[in-house]
């Protein structure tokens, strides 16, 4: 008679390892106290999703500069159009038109600079920012730079974070990974 097959079972110790290339540490782009945490370890997030909010005087100043620059740019555009029309009808001198054109170019540069400052903080929808008066002027969302699973949260509500120095979360693209197993020659 043939011998019955007995399956071999190995009990091994090991750990799950994430693909280091697909692991993303998430740092705060602004300084200030953490206002609200919106995700927890184990949750899946998509790129651009709000992870937490920070109450930041830096953001408040950047937002204010943007609002002022936007208003000044809109006014300078109207003034330039009016000056162009007046010049075409010989109602103003060429130097007045050139001054309006220069003022308009300066206002556009200031607006671009303030937009760049907000984009550096992670904000993308600046039109919505200027229309959203319900949002607290000093509260900024921290957005997920990449999609994946949240595997670690390193801050708490009220904790003071510093721009670019404090890691707040770790996210991982969990579609790839591996298991590191300890195999001993003579058993554990």
Coordinates of N, CA and C in Angstrom, one line a residue:
X1 N 0.8 -1.2 0.0 CA 0.0 0.0 0.0 C 0.9 1.3 0.0
X2 N 0.4 2.3 -0.8 CA 1.2 3.5 -0.7 C 1.0 4.2 0.6
X3 N 2.0 4.9 1.0 CA 2.0 5.7 2.3 C 1.1 6.9 2.1
X4 N 0.3 7.2 3.1 CA -0.5 8.5 2.9 C 0.4 9.7 3.0
X5 N 0.1 10.7 2.2 CA 0.9 11.9 2.2 C 0.5 12.8 3.4
X6 N 1.4 13.2 4.1 CA 1.2 14.1 5.3 C 1.7 15.5 4.9
X7 N 0.9 16.5 4.9 CA 1.4 17.8 4.5 C 2.4 18.3 5.5
X8 N 3.4 19.0 5.0 CA 4.3 19.6 5.9 C 3.9 21.1 6.2
X9 N 3.9 21.4 7.4 CA 3.5 22.8 7.8 C 4.7 23.4 8.5
X10 N 5.0 24.6 8.1 CA 6.1 25.3 8.7 C 5.4 26.5 9.4
X11 N 5.8 26.8 10.6 CA 5.4 28.0 11.3 C 6.6 28.9 11.4
X12 N 6.5 30.0 10.8 CA 7.6 31.0 10.7 C 7.2 32.3 11.2
X13 N 8.2 33.1 11.7 CA 7.9 34.5 12.1 C 8.3 35.4 10.9
X14 N 7.6 36.5 10.8 CA 7.9 37.4 9.7 C 7.1 38.7 9.9
X15 N 7.4 39.6 9.0 CA 6.7 40.9 9.0 C 6.2 41.2 7.6
X16 N 5.2 42.0 7.5 CA 4.7 42.5 6.2 C 5.6 43.8 5.9
X17 N 6.1 43.8 4.7 CA 6.9 45.0 4.3 C 6.3 45.7 3.1
X18 N 6.2 47.0 3.2 CA 5.7 47.8 2.1 C 6.7 48.1 1.1
X19 N 6.3 48.3 -0.1 CA 7.2 48.7 -1.2 C 7.7 50.1 -0.8
X20 N 9.0 50.2 -0.6 CA 9.6 51.5 -0.1 C 9.4 52.6 -1.2
X21 N 9.4 52.2 -2.5 CA 9.2 53.2 -3.5 C 7.8 53.8 -3.5
X22 N 6.9 53.0 -3.1 CA 5.5 53.4 -3.1 C 5.0 54.0 -1.7
X23 N 5.9 54.2 -0.8 CA 5.6 54.7 0.5 C 5.8 56.3 0.5
X24 N 4.9 57.0 1.0 CA 4.9 58.5 1.0 C 4.8 59.0 2.4
X25 N 5.9 59.7 2.9 CA 5.7 60.4 4.1 C 5.0 61.7 3.8
X26 N 4.1 62.1 4.7 CA 3.3 63.3 4.4 C 3.7 64.4 5.5
X27 N 4.2 65.5 5.0 CA 4.7 66.6 5.9 C 3.7 67.8 5.8
X28 N 3.7 68.5 6.8 CA 2.9 69.8 6.8 C 3.6 70.8 6.0
X29 N 2.9 71.5 5.2 CA 3.4 72.6 4.4 C 3.4 73.9 5.1
X30 N 2.7 74.0 6.2 CA 2.6 75.2 7.0 C 2.8 74.9 8.5
X31 N 3.1 75.9 9.3 CA 3.2 75.7 10.7 C 1.9 76.2 11.4
X32 N 1.7 75.5 12.6 CA 0.5 75.9 13.4 C 0.0 74.7 14.1
X33 N -1.0 74.9 14.9 CA -1.6 73.7 15.6 C -2.6 72.9 14.7
X34 N -2.6 71.6 14.9 CA -3.5 70.8 14.2 C -4.9 71.0 14.7
X35 N -5.8 71.4 13.8 CA -7.2 71.7 14.2 C -8.1 70.5 14.2
X36 N -8.0 69.7 13.1 CA -8.9 68.5 13.0 C -8.2 67.5 12.2
X37 N -8.3 66.2 12.6 CA -7.8 65.1 11.9 C -8.9 64.4 11.3
X38 N -8.9 64.1 10.0 CA -10.0 63.6 9.2 C -9.8 62.1 8.8
X39 N -8.6 61.6 8.9 CA -8.4 60.2 8.5 C -7.7 59.4 9.6
X40 N -7.8 58.1 9.6 CA -7.1 57.3 10.6 C -6.3 56.2 9.9
X41 N -5.3 55.6 10.6 CA -4.6 54.4 10.0 C -5.6 53.3 9.6
X42 N -5.4 52.8 8.4 CA -6.2 51.7 7.9 C -7.2 52.2 6.8
X43 N -7.4 53.6 6.8 CA -8.2 54.1 5.7 C -7.5 54.3 4.4
X44 N -8.2 54.1 3.3 CA -7.7 54.4 2.0 C -8.0 55.9 1.7
X45 N -7.0 56.5 1.1 CA -7.2 57.9 0.7 C -6.8 58.1 -0.8
X46 N -7.4 59.1 -1.4 CA -7.1 59.4 -2.8 C -6.2 60.6 -2.8
X47 N -5.5 60.8 -3.9 CA -4.6 62.0 -4.0 C -5.5 63.2 -3.9
X48 N -5.0 64.2 -3.2 CA -5.8 65.5 -3.0 C -6.8 65.4 -1.9
X49 N -7.0 64.3 -1.3 CA -8.0 64.2 -0.2 C -7.5 64.9 1.1
X50 N -8.3 65.6 1.8 CA -7.9 66.3 3.0 C -7.7 65.3 4.1
X51 N -6.4 65.4 4.7 CA -6.1 64.5 5.8 C -6.3 65.1 7.1
X52 N -6.0 66.4 7.2 CA -6.2 67.1 8.5 C -6.2 68.6 8.1
X53 N -6.6 69.4 9.1 CA -6.5 70.9 8.9 C -5.6 71.5 10.0
X54 N -4.9 72.5 9.6 CA -4.0 73.2 10.5 C -4.4 74.7 10.5
X55 N -4.4 75.2 11.7 CA -4.7 76.7 11.9 C -3.4 77.4 11.8
X56 N -3.2 78.1 10.7 CA -1.9 78.7 10.4 C -1.9 80.2 10.1
X57 N -1.1 80.9 10.9 CA -1.0 82.4 10.6 C -0.3 82.6 9.2
X58 N 0.6 81.7 8.8 CA 1.3 81.8 7.5 C 0.3 81.7 6.4
X59 N -0.6 80.7 6.5 CA -1.6 80.6 5.5 C -2.5 81.8 5.4
X60 N -2.9 82.2 6.6 CA -3.8 83.4 6.7 C -3.2 84.6 6.0
X61 N -1.9 84.8 6.2 CA -1.2 85.9 5.5 C -1.1 85.7 4.0
X62 N -0.8 84.4 3.6 CA -0.8 84.1 2.1 C -2.1 84.3 1.5
X63 N -3.2 83.9 2.2 CA -4.5 84.0 1.6 C -4.9 85.5 1.5
X64 N -4.6 86.2 2.5 CA -4.9 87.7 2.5 C -4.1 88.4 1.3
X65 N -2.9 88.0 1.2 CA -2.1 88.6 0.1 C -2.7 88.2 -1.3
X66 N -3.2 87.0 -1.4 CA -3.8 86.6 -2.7 C -5.1 87.4 -2.9
X67 N -5.9 87.5 -1.9 CA -7.2 88.3 -2.1 C -6.9 89.7 -2.5
X68 N -5.9 90.3 -1.8 CA -5.6 91.7 -2.2 C -5.0 91.8 -3.6
X69 N -4.2 90.9 -3.9 CA -3.6 90.9 -5.3 C -4.6 90.7 -6.4
X70 N -5.6 89.8 -6.1 CA -6.6 89.5 -7.0 C -7.5 90.7 -7.2
X71 N -7.8 91.4 -6.2 CA -8.6 92.6 -6.3 C -7.9 93.7 -7.0
X72 N -6.6 93.9 -6.7 CA -5.8 94.9 -7.4 C -5.7 94.6 -8.9
X73 N -5.5 93.3 -9.2 CA -5.4 92.9 -10.6 C -6.7 93.2 -11.4
X74 N -7.8 92.9 -10.8 CA -9.1 93.2 -11.5 C -9.3 94.7 -11.7
X75 N -8.9 95.5 -10.7 CA -9.0 96.9 -10.8 C -8.1 97.4 -11.9
X76 N -6.8 97.0 -11.9 CA -5.8 97.4 -12.9 C -6.3 97.0 -14.3
X77 N -6.9 95.9 -14.4 CA -7.4 95.5 -15.7 C -8.5 96.4 -16.3
X78 N -9.4 96.8 -15.4 CA -10.4 97.8 -15.8 C -9.8 99.1 -16.1
X79 N -8.9 99.5 -15.3 CA -8.2 100.8 -15.6 C -7.4 100.8 -16.9
X80 N -6.8 99.7 -17.2 CA -6.0 99.6 -18.5 C -7.0 99.6 -19.6
X81 N -8.1 98.9 -19.5 CA -9.1 98.9 -20.6 C -9.7 100.3 -20.8
X82 N -10.0 101.0 -19.7 CA -10.5 102.3 -19.8 C -9.5 103.3 -20.4
X83 N -8.2 103.1 -20.0 CA -7.1 104.0 -20.6 C -6.9 103.7 -22.1
X84 N -7.0 102.4 -22.5 CA -6.9 102.1 -23.9 C -8.0 102.7 -24.7
X85 N -9.2 102.7 -24.2 CA -10.4 103.3 -24.9 C -10.2 104.8 -25.0
X86 N -9.8 105.4 -23.8 CA -9.6 106.9 -23.8 C -8.5 107.3 -24.8
X87 N -7.4 106.5 -24.8 CA -6.3 106.8 -25.7 C -6.7 106.8 -27.2
X88 N -7.5 105.7 -27.5 CA -8.0 105.6 -28.9 C -8.9 106.7 -29.3
X89 N -9.5 107.3 -28.3 CA -10.4 108.5 -28.6 C -9.7 109.8 -28.4
X90 N -8.4 109.8 -28.2 CA -7.5 110.9 -28.0 C -7.9 111.8 -26.8
X91 N -8.3 111.1 -25.7 CA -8.8 111.8 -24.5 C -7.6 111.8 -23.5
X92 N -6.6 110.9 -23.6 CA -5.5 110.9 -22.7 C -4.2 110.8 -23.5
X93 N -3.1 111.2 -22.8 CA -1.8 111.1 -23.4 C -1.3 109.7 -23.4
X94 N -0.3 109.4 -24.3 CA 0.3 108.1 -24.4 C 0.9 107.7 -23.1
X95 N 1.6 108.6 -22.4 CA 2.2 108.3 -21.1 C 1.2 107.8 -20.1
X96 N 0.0 108.3 -20.1 CA -1.1 107.8 -19.2 C -1.5 106.3 -19.6
X97 N -1.5 106.0 -20.8 CA -1.8 104.7 -21.3 C -0.7 103.7 -20.9
X98 N 0.6 104.2 -21.0 CA 1.7 103.4 -20.6 C 1.8 103.1 -19.1
X99 N 1.4 104.2 -18.4 CA 1.3 104.0 -16.9 C 0.3 103.0 -16.5
X100 N -0.9 103.0 -17.2 CA -2.0 102.0 -16.9 C -1.5 100.6 -17.3
X101 N -0.8 100.5 -18.4 CA -0.3 99.2 -18.8 C 0.8 98.7 -17.8
X102 N 1.6 99.6 -17.3 CA 2.7 99.2 -16.4 C 2.0 98.8 -15.0
X103 N 1.0 99.5 -14.6 CA 0.3 99.2 -13.4 C -0.4 97.8 -13.5
X104 N -1.0 97.5 -14.7 CA -1.6 96.3 -14.9 C -0.6 95.1 -14.9
X105 N 0.5 95.3 -15.5 CA 1.6 94.2 -15.5 C 2.1 94.0 -14.1
X106 N 2.3 95.0 -13.3 CA 2.7 94.8 -11.9 C 1.6 94.1 -11.1
X107 N 0.4 94.4 -11.3 CA -0.7 93.8 -10.6 C -0.8 92.3 -11.0
X108 N -0.6 92.0 -12.3 CA -0.6 90.6 -12.7 C 0.6 89.8 -12.1
X109 N 1.7 90.5 -12.0 CA 2.9 89.8 -11.4 C 2.6 89.5 -9.9
X110 N 2.1 90.5 -9.2 CA 1.7 90.3 -7.8 C 0.7 89.2 -7.6
X111 N -0.3 89.1 -8.5 CA -1.3 88.0 -8.4 C -0.6 86.7 -8.6
X112 N 0.3 86.6 -9.6 CA 0.9 85.3 -9.9 C 1.8 84.9 -8.8
X113 N 2.5 85.8 -8.1 CA 3.3 85.5 -7.0 C 2.5 85.0 -5.8
X114 N 1.4 85.6 -5.6 CA 0.5 85.2 -4.4 C -0.1 83.8 -4.8
X115 N -0.5 83.6 -6.0 CA -1.0 82.3 -6.4 C 0.1 81.2 -6.2
X116 N 1.3 81.5 -6.6 CA 2.4 80.5 -6.5 C 2.6 80.2 -5.0
X117 N 2.5 81.2 -4.1 CA 2.7 80.9 -2.7 C 1.6 80.0 -2.2
X118 N 0.4 80.2 -2.6 CA -0.7 79.3 -2.2 C -0.6 77.9 -2.8
X119 N -0.1 77.8 -4.0 CA 0.1 76.5 -4.6 C 1.2 75.7 -3.9
X120 N 2.2 76.4 -3.5 CA 3.3 75.8 -2.7 C 2.8 75.2 -1.4
X121 N 1.7 75.8 -0.9 CA 1.1 75.2 0.3 C 0.2 74.0 0.0
X122 N 0.0 73.7 -1.3 CA -0.8 72.6 -1.6 C -2.2 72.9 -2.1
X123 N -2.5 74.2 -2.2 CA -3.9 74.5 -2.7 C -3.9 74.6 -4.2
X124 N -4.9 74.1 -4.8 CA -5.0 74.0 -6.2 C -6.2 74.8 -6.7
X125 N -7.3 74.8 -6.1 CA -8.5 75.5 -6.6 C -8.6 76.9 -5.9
X126 N -7.9 77.8 -6.5 CA -7.9 79.2 -6.0 C -9.2 79.9 -6.2
X127 N -9.9 79.6 -7.3 CA -11.2 80.3 -7.5 C -12.1 80.0 -6.3
X128 N -12.2 78.7 -5.9 CA -13.0 78.3 -4.8 C -12.6 79.0 -3.5
X129 N -11.3 79.2 -3.4 CA -10.8 79.8 -2.2 C -11.3 81.2 -2.0
X130 N -11.3 82.0 -3.2 CA -11.8 83.3 -3.1 C -13.3 83.4 -2.9
X131 N -14.0 82.4 -3.2 CA -15.5 82.4 -3.0 C -15.9 81.8 -1.7
X132 N -15.0 81.0 -1.0 CA -15.4 80.3 0.2 C -15.2 81.2 1.4
X133 N -16.2 81.9 1.8 CA -16.1 82.8 3.0 C -16.4 82.0 4.3
X134 N -17.0 80.8 4.1 CA -17.3 80.0 5.3 C -16.1 79.4 6.0
X135 N -15.0 79.2 5.2 CA -13.8 78.6 5.7 C -13.1 79.6 6.6
X136 N -12.6 79.2 7.7 CA -11.9 80.1 8.6 C -10.6 80.5 7.8
X137 N -10.4 81.8 7.9 CA -9.3 82.4 7.1 C -7.9 81.9 7.5
X138 N -7.7 81.3 8.6 CA -6.4 80.8 9.0 C -6.3 79.2 9.0
X139 N -7.4 78.6 8.6 CA -7.4 77.1 8.5 C -7.1 76.6 7.1
X140 N -6.1 75.7 7.0 CA -5.6 75.2 5.7 C -5.7 73.7 5.8
X141 N -6.2 73.1 4.7 CA -6.3 71.6 4.7 C -4.9 71.1 4.2
X142 N -4.5 69.9 4.8 CA -3.3 69.2 4.4 C -3.8 68.1 3.5
X143 N -3.4 68.1 2.2 CA -3.9 67.1 1.2 C -2.9 66.0 1.1
X144 N -3.5 64.8 0.8 CA -2.7 63.6 0.5 C -1.9 63.8 -0.8
X145 N -0.6 63.7 -0.8 CA 0.2 63.9 -2.0 C 0.0 62.7 -3.0
X146 N -0.4 61.6 -2.5 CA -0.6 60.4 -3.3 C -1.7 59.5 -2.7
X147 N -2.3 58.7 -3.5 CA -3.3 57.8 -3.0 C -2.7 56.6 -2.4
X148 N -3.5 55.9 -1.6 CA -3.0 54.7 -0.9 C -3.7 54.5 0.4
X149 N -3.1 53.7 1.2 CA -3.6 53.4 2.6 C -2.8 54.2 3.6
X150 N -3.5 54.8 4.6 CA -2.8 55.4 5.7 C -2.3 54.3 6.6
X151 N -1.0 54.3 6.8 CA -0.5 53.2 7.7 C 0.1 53.8 9.0
X152 N 0.2 55.1 9.1 CA 0.7 55.7 10.3 C 0.2 57.1 10.5
X153 N -0.2 57.5 11.7 CA -0.5 58.9 12.0 C 0.4 59.3 13.1
X154 N 1.1 60.4 12.9 CA 2.1 60.8 13.8 C 1.8 62.1 14.6
X155 N 0.6 62.7 14.4 CA 0.2 63.9 15.1 C -1.1 63.7 15.8
X156 N -1.4 64.6 16.7 CA -2.7 64.6 17.4 C -3.3 66.0 17.3
X157 N -4.6 66.1 17.6 CA -5.3 67.4 17.6 C -4.7 68.3 18.6
X158 N -4.4 69.5 18.2 CA -3.8 70.5 19.0 C -2.3 70.6 19.0
X159 N -1.7 69.5 18.4 CA -0.3 69.5 18.4 C 0.3 70.5 17.4
X160 N 1.3 71.2 17.8 CA 1.9 72.2 16.9 C 2.9 71.5 15.9
X161 N 2.6 71.8 14.6 CA 3.5 71.3 13.6 C 4.3 72.4 12.9
X162 N 5.4 72.1 12.4 CA 6.3 73.1 11.8 C 6.3 72.8 10.3
X163 N 6.3 73.8 9.5 CA 6.3 73.6 8.0 C 7.5 72.8 7.6
X164 N 7.3 71.7 6.8 CA 8.3 70.9 6.2 C 9.2 70.1 7.1
X165 N 8.9 70.2 8.4 CA 9.8 69.4 9.4 C 9.1 68.3 10.1
X166 N 7.8 68.4 10.3 CA 7.0 67.4 11.0 C 6.3 66.5 10.1
X167 N 6.6 65.2 10.1 CA 5.9 64.2 9.4 C 4.6 64.0 10.1
X168 N 3.4 64.0 9.4 CA 2.1 63.9 10.0 C 1.5 62.5 9.8
X169 N 1.7 61.9 8.6 CA 1.2 60.6 8.2 C 2.2 59.9 7.3
X170 N 2.0 58.6 7.2 CA 2.7 57.8 6.2 C 1.6 57.1 5.4
X171 N 1.6 57.3 4.1 CA 0.7 56.5 3.2 C 1.5 55.6 2.3
X172 N 0.8 54.5 1.9 CA 1.5 53.5 1.1 C 0.5 53.0 0.1
X173 N 1.1 52.8 -1.1 CA 0.3 52.2 -2.2 C 0.4 50.7 -1.9
X174 N -0.8 50.2 -1.4 CA -0.8 48.8 -0.8 C -1.0 47.7 -1.9
X175 N -0.9 48.1 -3.2 CA -1.1 47.1 -4.2 C 0.1 46.2 -4.4
X176 N 1.3 46.7 -3.9 CA 2.5 45.9 -3.9 C 3.1 45.9 -2.6
X177 N 3.8 44.8 -2.3 CA 4.4 44.7 -1.0 C 5.0 43.3 -0.9
X178 N 5.4 42.9 0.3 CA 6.0 41.6 0.4 C 5.9 41.2 1.9
X179 N 6.4 40.0 2.1 CA 6.4 39.4 3.5 C 7.9 39.0 3.7
X180 N 8.5 39.5 4.8 CA 9.8 39.1 5.1 C 9.7 38.0 6.2
X181 N 10.2 36.8 5.9 CA 10.1 35.7 6.8 C 11.4 35.2 7.3
X182 N 11.5 34.9 8.6 CA 12.7 34.4 9.2 C 12.7 32.9 9.1
X183 N 13.6 32.3 8.4 CA 13.7 30.8 8.3 C 15.0 30.4 9.0
X184 N 14.9 29.6 10.0 CA 16.1 29.2 10.7 C 16.4 27.8 10.3
X185 N 17.7 27.5 10.2 CA 18.2 26.2 9.8 C 17.7 25.1 10.8
X186 N 17.8 25.3 12.0 CA 17.4 24.3 13.0 C 16.2 24.7 13.8
X187 N 15.3 25.5 13.3 CA 14.1 25.9 14.0 C 14.4 27.2 14.7
X188 N 13.3 27.8 15.2 CA 13.5 29.1 15.9 C 14.1 29.0 17.3

